[in-house]
PDB file of C-alpha atoms in Angstrom:
ATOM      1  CA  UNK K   1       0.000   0.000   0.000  1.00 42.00           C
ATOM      2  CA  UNK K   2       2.753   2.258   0.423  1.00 58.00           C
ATOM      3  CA  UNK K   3       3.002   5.002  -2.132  1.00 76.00           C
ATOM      4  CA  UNK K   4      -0.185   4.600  -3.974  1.00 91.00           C
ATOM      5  CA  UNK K   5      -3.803   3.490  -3.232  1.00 96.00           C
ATOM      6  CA  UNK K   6      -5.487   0.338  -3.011  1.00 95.00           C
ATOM      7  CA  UNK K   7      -9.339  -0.559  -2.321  1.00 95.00           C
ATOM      8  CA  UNK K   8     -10.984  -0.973   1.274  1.00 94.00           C
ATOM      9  CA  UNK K   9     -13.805  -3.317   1.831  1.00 91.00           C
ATOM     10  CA  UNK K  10     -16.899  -1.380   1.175  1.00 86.00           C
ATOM     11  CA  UNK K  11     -15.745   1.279  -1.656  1.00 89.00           C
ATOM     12  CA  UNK K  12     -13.320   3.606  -1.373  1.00 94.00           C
ATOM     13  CA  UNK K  13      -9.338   3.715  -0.951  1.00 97.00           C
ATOM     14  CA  UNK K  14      -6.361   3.322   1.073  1.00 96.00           C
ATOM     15  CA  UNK K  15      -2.670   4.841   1.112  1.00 96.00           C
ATOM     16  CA  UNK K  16       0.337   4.388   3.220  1.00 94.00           C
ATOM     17  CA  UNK K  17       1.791   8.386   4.184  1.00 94.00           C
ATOM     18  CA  UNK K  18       4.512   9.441   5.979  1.00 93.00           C
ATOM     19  CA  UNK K  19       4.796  12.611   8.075  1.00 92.00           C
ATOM     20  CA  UNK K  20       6.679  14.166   5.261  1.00 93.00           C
ATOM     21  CA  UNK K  21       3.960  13.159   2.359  1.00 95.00           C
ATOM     22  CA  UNK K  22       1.488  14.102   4.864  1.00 95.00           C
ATOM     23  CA  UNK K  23       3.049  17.554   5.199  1.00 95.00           C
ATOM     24  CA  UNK K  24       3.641  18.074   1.373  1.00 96.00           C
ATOM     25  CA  UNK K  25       0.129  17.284   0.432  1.00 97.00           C
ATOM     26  CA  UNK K  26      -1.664  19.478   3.105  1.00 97.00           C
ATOM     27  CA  UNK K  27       0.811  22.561   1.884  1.00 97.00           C
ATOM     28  CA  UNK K  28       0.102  22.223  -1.174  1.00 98.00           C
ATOM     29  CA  UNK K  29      -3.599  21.904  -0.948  1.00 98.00           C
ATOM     30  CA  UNK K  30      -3.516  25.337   1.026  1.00 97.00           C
ATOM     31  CA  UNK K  31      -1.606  26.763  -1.576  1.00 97.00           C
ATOM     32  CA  UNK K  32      -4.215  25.708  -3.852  1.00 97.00           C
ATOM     33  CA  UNK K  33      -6.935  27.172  -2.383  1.00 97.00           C
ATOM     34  CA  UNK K  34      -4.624  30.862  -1.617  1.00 96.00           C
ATOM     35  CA  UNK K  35      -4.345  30.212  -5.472  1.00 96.00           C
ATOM     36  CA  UNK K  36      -8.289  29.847  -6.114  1.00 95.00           C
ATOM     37  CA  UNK K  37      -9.286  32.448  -3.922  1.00 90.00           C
ATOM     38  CA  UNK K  38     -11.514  32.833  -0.976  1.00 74.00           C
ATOM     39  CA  UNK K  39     -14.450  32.991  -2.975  1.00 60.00           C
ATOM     40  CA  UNK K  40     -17.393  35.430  -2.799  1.00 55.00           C
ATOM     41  CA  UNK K  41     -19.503  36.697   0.749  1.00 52.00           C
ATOM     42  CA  UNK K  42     -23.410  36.178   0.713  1.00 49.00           C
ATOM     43  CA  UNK K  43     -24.569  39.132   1.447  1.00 47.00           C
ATOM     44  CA  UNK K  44     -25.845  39.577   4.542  1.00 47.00           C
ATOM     45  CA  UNK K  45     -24.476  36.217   5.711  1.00 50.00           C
ATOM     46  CA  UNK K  46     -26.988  34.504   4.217  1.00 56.00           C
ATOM     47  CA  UNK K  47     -26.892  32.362   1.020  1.00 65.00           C
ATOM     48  CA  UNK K  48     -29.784  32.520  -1.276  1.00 68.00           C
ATOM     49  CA  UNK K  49     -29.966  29.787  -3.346  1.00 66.00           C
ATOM     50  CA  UNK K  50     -31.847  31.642  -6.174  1.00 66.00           C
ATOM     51  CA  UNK K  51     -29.443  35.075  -6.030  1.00 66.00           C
ATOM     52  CA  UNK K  52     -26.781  32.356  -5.754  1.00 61.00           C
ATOM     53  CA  UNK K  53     -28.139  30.525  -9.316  1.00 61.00           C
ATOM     54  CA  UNK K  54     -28.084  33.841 -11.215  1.00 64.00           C
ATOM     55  CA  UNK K  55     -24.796  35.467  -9.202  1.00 68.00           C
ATOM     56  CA  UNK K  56     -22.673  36.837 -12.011  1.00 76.00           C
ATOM     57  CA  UNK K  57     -18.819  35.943 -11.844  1.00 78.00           C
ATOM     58  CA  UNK K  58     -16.161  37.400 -13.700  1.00 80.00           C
ATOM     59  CA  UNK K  59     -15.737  37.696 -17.913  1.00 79.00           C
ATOM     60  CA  UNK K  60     -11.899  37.622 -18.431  1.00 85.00           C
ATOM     61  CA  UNK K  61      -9.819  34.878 -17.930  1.00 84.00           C
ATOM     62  CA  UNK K  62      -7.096  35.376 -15.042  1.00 90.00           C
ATOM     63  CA  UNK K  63      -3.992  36.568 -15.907  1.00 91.00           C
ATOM     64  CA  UNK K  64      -2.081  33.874 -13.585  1.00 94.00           C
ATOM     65  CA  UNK K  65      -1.405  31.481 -16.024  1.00 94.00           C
ATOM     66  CA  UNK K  66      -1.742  28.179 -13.429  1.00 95.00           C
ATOM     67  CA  UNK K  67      -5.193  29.645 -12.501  1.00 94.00           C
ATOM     68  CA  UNK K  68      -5.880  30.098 -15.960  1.00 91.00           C
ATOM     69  CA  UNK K  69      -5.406  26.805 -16.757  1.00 93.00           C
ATOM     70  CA  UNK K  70      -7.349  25.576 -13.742  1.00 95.00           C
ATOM     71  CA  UNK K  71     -10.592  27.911 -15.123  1.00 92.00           C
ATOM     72  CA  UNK K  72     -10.181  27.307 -19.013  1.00 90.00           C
ATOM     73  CA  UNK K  73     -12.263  29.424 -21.243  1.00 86.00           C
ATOM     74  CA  UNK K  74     -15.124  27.010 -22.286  1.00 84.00           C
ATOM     75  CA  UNK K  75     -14.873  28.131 -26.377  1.00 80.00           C
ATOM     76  CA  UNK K  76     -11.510  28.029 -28.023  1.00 69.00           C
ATOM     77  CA  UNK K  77      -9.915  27.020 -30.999  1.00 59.00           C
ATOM     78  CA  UNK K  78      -6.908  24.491 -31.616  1.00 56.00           C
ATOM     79  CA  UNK K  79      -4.699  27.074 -31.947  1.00 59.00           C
ATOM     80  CA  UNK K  80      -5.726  29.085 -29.135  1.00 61.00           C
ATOM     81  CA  UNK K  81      -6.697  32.219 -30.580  1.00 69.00           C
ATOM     82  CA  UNK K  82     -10.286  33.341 -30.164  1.00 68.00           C
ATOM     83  CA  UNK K  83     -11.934  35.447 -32.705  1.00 79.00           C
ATOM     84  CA  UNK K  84     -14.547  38.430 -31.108  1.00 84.00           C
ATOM     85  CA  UNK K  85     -17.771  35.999 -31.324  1.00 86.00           C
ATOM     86  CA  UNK K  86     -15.677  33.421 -29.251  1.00 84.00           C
ATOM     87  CA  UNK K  87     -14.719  35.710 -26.775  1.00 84.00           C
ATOM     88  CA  UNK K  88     -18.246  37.107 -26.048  1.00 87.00           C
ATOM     89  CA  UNK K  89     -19.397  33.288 -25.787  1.00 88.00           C
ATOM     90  CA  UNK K  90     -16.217  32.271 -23.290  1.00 86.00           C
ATOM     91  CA  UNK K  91     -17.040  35.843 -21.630  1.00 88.00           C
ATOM     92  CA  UNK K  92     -20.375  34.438 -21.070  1.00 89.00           C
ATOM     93  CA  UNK K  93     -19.940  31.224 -19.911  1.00 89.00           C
ATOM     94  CA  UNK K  94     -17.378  32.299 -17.171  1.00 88.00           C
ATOM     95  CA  UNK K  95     -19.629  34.746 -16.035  1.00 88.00           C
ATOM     96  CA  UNK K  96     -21.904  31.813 -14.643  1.00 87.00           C
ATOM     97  CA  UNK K  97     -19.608  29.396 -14.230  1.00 89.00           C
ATOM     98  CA  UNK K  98     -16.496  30.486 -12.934  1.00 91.00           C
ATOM     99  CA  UNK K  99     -17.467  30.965  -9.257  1.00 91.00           C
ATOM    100  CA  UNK K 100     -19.327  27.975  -8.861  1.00 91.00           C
ATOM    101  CA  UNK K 101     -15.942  26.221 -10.726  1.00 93.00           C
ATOM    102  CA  UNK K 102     -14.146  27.738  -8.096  1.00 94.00           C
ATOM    103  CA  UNK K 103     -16.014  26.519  -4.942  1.00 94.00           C
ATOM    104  CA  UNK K 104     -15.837  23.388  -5.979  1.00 96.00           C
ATOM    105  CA  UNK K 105     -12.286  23.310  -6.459  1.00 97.00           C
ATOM    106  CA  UNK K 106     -11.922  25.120  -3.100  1.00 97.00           C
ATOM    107  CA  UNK K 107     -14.445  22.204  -1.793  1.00 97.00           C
ATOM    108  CA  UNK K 108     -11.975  18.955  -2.871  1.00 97.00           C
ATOM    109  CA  UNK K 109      -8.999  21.019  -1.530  1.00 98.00           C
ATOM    110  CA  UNK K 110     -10.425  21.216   1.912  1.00 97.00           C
ATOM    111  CA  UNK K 111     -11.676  18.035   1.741  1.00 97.00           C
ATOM    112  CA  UNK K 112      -7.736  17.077   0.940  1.00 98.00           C
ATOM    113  CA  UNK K 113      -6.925  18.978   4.014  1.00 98.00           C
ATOM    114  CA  UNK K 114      -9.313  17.740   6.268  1.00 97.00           C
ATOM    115  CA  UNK K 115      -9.126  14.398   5.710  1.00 97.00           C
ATOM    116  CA  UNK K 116      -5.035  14.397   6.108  1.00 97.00           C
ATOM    117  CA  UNK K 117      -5.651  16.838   9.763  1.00 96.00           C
ATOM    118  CA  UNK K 118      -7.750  13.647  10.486  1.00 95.00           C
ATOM    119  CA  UNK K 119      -5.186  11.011  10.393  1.00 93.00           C
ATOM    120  CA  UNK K 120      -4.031   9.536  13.719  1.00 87.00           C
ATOM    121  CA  UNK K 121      -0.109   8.197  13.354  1.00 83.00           C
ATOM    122  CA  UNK K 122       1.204   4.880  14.144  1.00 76.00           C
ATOM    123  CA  UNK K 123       4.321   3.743  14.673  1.00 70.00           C
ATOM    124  CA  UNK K 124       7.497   5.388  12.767  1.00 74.00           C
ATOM    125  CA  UNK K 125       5.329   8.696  12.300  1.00 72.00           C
ATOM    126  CA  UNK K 126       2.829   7.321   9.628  1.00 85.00           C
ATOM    127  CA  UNK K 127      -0.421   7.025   9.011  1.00 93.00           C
ATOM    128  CA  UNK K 128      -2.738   5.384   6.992  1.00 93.00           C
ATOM    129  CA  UNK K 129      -5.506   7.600   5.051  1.00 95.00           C
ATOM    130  CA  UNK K 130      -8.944   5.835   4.051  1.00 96.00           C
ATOM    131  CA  UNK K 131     -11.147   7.382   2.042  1.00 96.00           C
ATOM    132  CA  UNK K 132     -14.883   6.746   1.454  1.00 95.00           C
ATOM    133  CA  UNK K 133     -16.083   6.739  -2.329  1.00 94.00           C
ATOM    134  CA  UNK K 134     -17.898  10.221  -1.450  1.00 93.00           C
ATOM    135  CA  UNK K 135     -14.098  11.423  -0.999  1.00 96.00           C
ATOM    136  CA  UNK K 136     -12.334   9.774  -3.401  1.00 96.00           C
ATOM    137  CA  UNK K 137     -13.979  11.964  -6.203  1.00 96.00           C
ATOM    138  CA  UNK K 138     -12.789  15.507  -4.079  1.00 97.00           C
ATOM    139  CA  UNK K 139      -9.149  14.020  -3.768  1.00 98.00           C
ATOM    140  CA  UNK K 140      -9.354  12.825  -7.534  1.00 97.00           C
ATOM    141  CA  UNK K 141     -10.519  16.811  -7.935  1.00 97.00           C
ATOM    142  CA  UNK K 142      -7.368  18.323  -6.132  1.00 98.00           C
ATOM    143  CA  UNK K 143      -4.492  16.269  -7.322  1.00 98.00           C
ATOM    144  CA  UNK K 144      -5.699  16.610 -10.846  1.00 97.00           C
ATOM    145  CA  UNK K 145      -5.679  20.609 -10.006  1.00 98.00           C
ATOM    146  CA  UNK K 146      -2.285  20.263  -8.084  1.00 98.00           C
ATOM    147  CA  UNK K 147      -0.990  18.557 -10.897  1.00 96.00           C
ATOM    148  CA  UNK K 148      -2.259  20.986 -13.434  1.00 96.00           C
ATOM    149  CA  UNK K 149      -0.745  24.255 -11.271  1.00 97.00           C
ATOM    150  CA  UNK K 150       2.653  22.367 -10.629  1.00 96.00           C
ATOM    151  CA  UNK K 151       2.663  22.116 -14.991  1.00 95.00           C
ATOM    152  CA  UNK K 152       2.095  24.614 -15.521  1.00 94.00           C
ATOM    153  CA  UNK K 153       4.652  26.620 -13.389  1.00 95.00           C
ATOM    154  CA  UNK K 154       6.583  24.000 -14.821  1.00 93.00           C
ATOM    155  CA  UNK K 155       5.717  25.024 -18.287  1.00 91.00           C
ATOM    156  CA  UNK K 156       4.785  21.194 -19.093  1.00 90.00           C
ATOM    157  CA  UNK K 157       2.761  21.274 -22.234  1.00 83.00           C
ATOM    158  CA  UNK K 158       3.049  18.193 -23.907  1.00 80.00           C
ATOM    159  CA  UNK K 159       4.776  14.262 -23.297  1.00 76.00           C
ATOM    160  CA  UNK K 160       7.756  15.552 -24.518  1.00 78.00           C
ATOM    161  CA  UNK K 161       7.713  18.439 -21.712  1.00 78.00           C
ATOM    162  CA  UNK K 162       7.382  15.667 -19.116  1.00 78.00           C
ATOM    163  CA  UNK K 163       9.841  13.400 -20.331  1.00 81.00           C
ATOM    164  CA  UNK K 164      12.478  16.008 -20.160  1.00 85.00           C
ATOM    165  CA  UNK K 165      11.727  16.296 -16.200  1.00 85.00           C
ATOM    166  CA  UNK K 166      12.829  13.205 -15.812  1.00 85.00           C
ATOM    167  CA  UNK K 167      16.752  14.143 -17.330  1.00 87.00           C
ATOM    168  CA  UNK K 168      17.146  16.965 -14.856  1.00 89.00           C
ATOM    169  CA  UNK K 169      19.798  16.961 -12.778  1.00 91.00           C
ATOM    170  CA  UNK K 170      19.781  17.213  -9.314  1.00 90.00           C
ATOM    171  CA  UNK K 171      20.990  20.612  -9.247  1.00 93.00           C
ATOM    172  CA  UNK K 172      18.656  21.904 -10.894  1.00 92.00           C
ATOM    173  CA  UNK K 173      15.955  24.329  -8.873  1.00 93.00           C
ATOM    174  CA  UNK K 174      12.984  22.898 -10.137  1.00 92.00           C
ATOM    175  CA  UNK K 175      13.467  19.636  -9.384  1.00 93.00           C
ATOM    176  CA  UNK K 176      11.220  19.418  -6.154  1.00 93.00           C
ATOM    177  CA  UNK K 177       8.527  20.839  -7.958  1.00 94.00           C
ATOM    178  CA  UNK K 178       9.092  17.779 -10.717  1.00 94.00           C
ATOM    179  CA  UNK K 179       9.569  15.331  -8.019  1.00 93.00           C
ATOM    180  CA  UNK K 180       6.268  16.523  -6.656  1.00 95.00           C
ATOM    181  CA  UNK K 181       4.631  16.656 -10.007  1.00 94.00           C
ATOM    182  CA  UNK K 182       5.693  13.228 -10.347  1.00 92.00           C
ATOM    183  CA  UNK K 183       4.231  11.899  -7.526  1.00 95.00           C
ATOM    184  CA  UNK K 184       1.121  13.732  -7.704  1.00 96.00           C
ATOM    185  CA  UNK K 185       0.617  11.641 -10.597  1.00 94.00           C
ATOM    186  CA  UNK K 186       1.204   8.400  -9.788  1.00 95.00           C
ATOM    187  CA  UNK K 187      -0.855   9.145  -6.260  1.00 97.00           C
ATOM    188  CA  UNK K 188      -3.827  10.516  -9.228  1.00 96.00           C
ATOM    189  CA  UNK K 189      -3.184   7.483 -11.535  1.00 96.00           C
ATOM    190  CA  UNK K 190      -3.401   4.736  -8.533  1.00 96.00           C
ATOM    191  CA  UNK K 191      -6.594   5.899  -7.154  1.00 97.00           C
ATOM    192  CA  UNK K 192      -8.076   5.870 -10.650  1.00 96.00           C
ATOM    193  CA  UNK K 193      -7.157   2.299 -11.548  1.00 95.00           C
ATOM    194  CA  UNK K 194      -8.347   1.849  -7.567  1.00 94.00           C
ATOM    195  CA  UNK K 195     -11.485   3.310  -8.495  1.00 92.00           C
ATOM    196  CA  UNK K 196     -12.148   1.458 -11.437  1.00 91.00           C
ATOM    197  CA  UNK K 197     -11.246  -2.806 -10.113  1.00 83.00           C
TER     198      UNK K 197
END
C-alpha cells in the first residue's frame, strides 16, 4: 500500500503516508486554495440559493497562467486564438460558471486537508488515510488541479515536456517541484485504476 492506493472493503481507498507526504500534500492543498481564492460573501451572511443561481462571476480569464489553466475558457480554438464571437461566448460562460468552478475546487482542496488533519499516526510517524467513495472523487478533484498548477509553473505542455523532467539533474531548482509533479501523478493514476477494479 505504500506510495499509492489500493481498495478498502466497502468502496473507497487506502494509502500508506509518511509525516513528510502528509506535510507536502496538506501545503500544497492550502496553496491551492490561496491560489483559487476565498471565494465570494453572501450578502448579509446569508446564502440565497436563487441570487446564488443567477450570481454573475467574472468575464476575463485570469492573468495567472496556473489559474488560468485551472478555469479554461469554455470556447476556443486548436490554436488558441479566439476570434470576437468566441470571446463574447467564453465571456459568457465564465460569467456563470467560474465561481461555482471555483467553490468546488476550493471544496476537494479542503476536503484534501481535512481528511489528512484527520489522520491519527502509528508507529514510525505514519499514518494510513482511508477514504470513502464520497471522498475519493474531491481528492481525484485536487491532485488533478495540483498537478495541473505544478505544470504549468513548470511550463509542461506536452509528453515531450514531461519526459524532459525526468533528465534533470539534481541541481537543478525545479526539481522538487518535478519530483512533486511526479508523484502527484502516480498518487492521481493509482486511485483511478483503484477506483475502477
Amino acid at each position: 500500500m505504500a506510495g499509492h492506493f489500493e481498495p478498502i472493503p466497502g468502496g473507497g481507498a487506502a494509502v500508506a503516508l509518511d509525516e513528510v507526504e502528509i506535510s507536502i500534500l496538506r501545503s500544497l492543498a492550502v496553496q491551492l486554495m490561496e491560489l483559487i481564492g476565498p471565494g465570494e460573501e453572501p450578502a448579509g451572511g446569508e446564502e440565497d440559493p436563487l441570487a446564488a443561481l443567477f450570481a454573475e462571476g467574472p468575464s476575463e480569464p485570469p492573468a495567472d497562467p496556473a489559474l488560468a489553466r485551472l478555469l479554461p475558457d469554455a470556447y476556443g480554438s486548436p490554436d488558441g486564438e479566439q476570434d470576437d464571437e468566441l470571446q463574447a461566448y467564453s465571456a459568457e460562460f465564465r460569467r456563470y460558471t467560474e465561481n461555482d468552478l471555483r467553490a468546488r475546487k476550493r471544496e476537494d482542496a479542503l476536503a484534501m486537508v481535512r481528511s489528512l488533519d484527520s489522520l491519527t499516526f502509528q508507529g514510525e510517524g505514519g499514518a494510513v488515510l482511508k477514504l470513502p467513495p464520497e471522498d475519493c472523487r474531491r481528492w481525484l478533484g485536487a491532485l488533478n488541479d495540483l498537478r495541473l498548477t505544478i505544470g504549468t509553473r513548470l511550463e509542461v505542455r506536452d509528453d515531450d515536456d514531461t519526459a524532459e523532467l525526468y533528465r534533470l539533474p539534481d541541481s537543478d531548482p525545479r526539481k522538487p517541484m518535478v519530483m512533486a509533479y511526479l508523484w502527484l501523478g502516480s498518487l492521481q493514476e493509482s486511485l483511478v485504476e483503484t477506483l475502477l477494479t
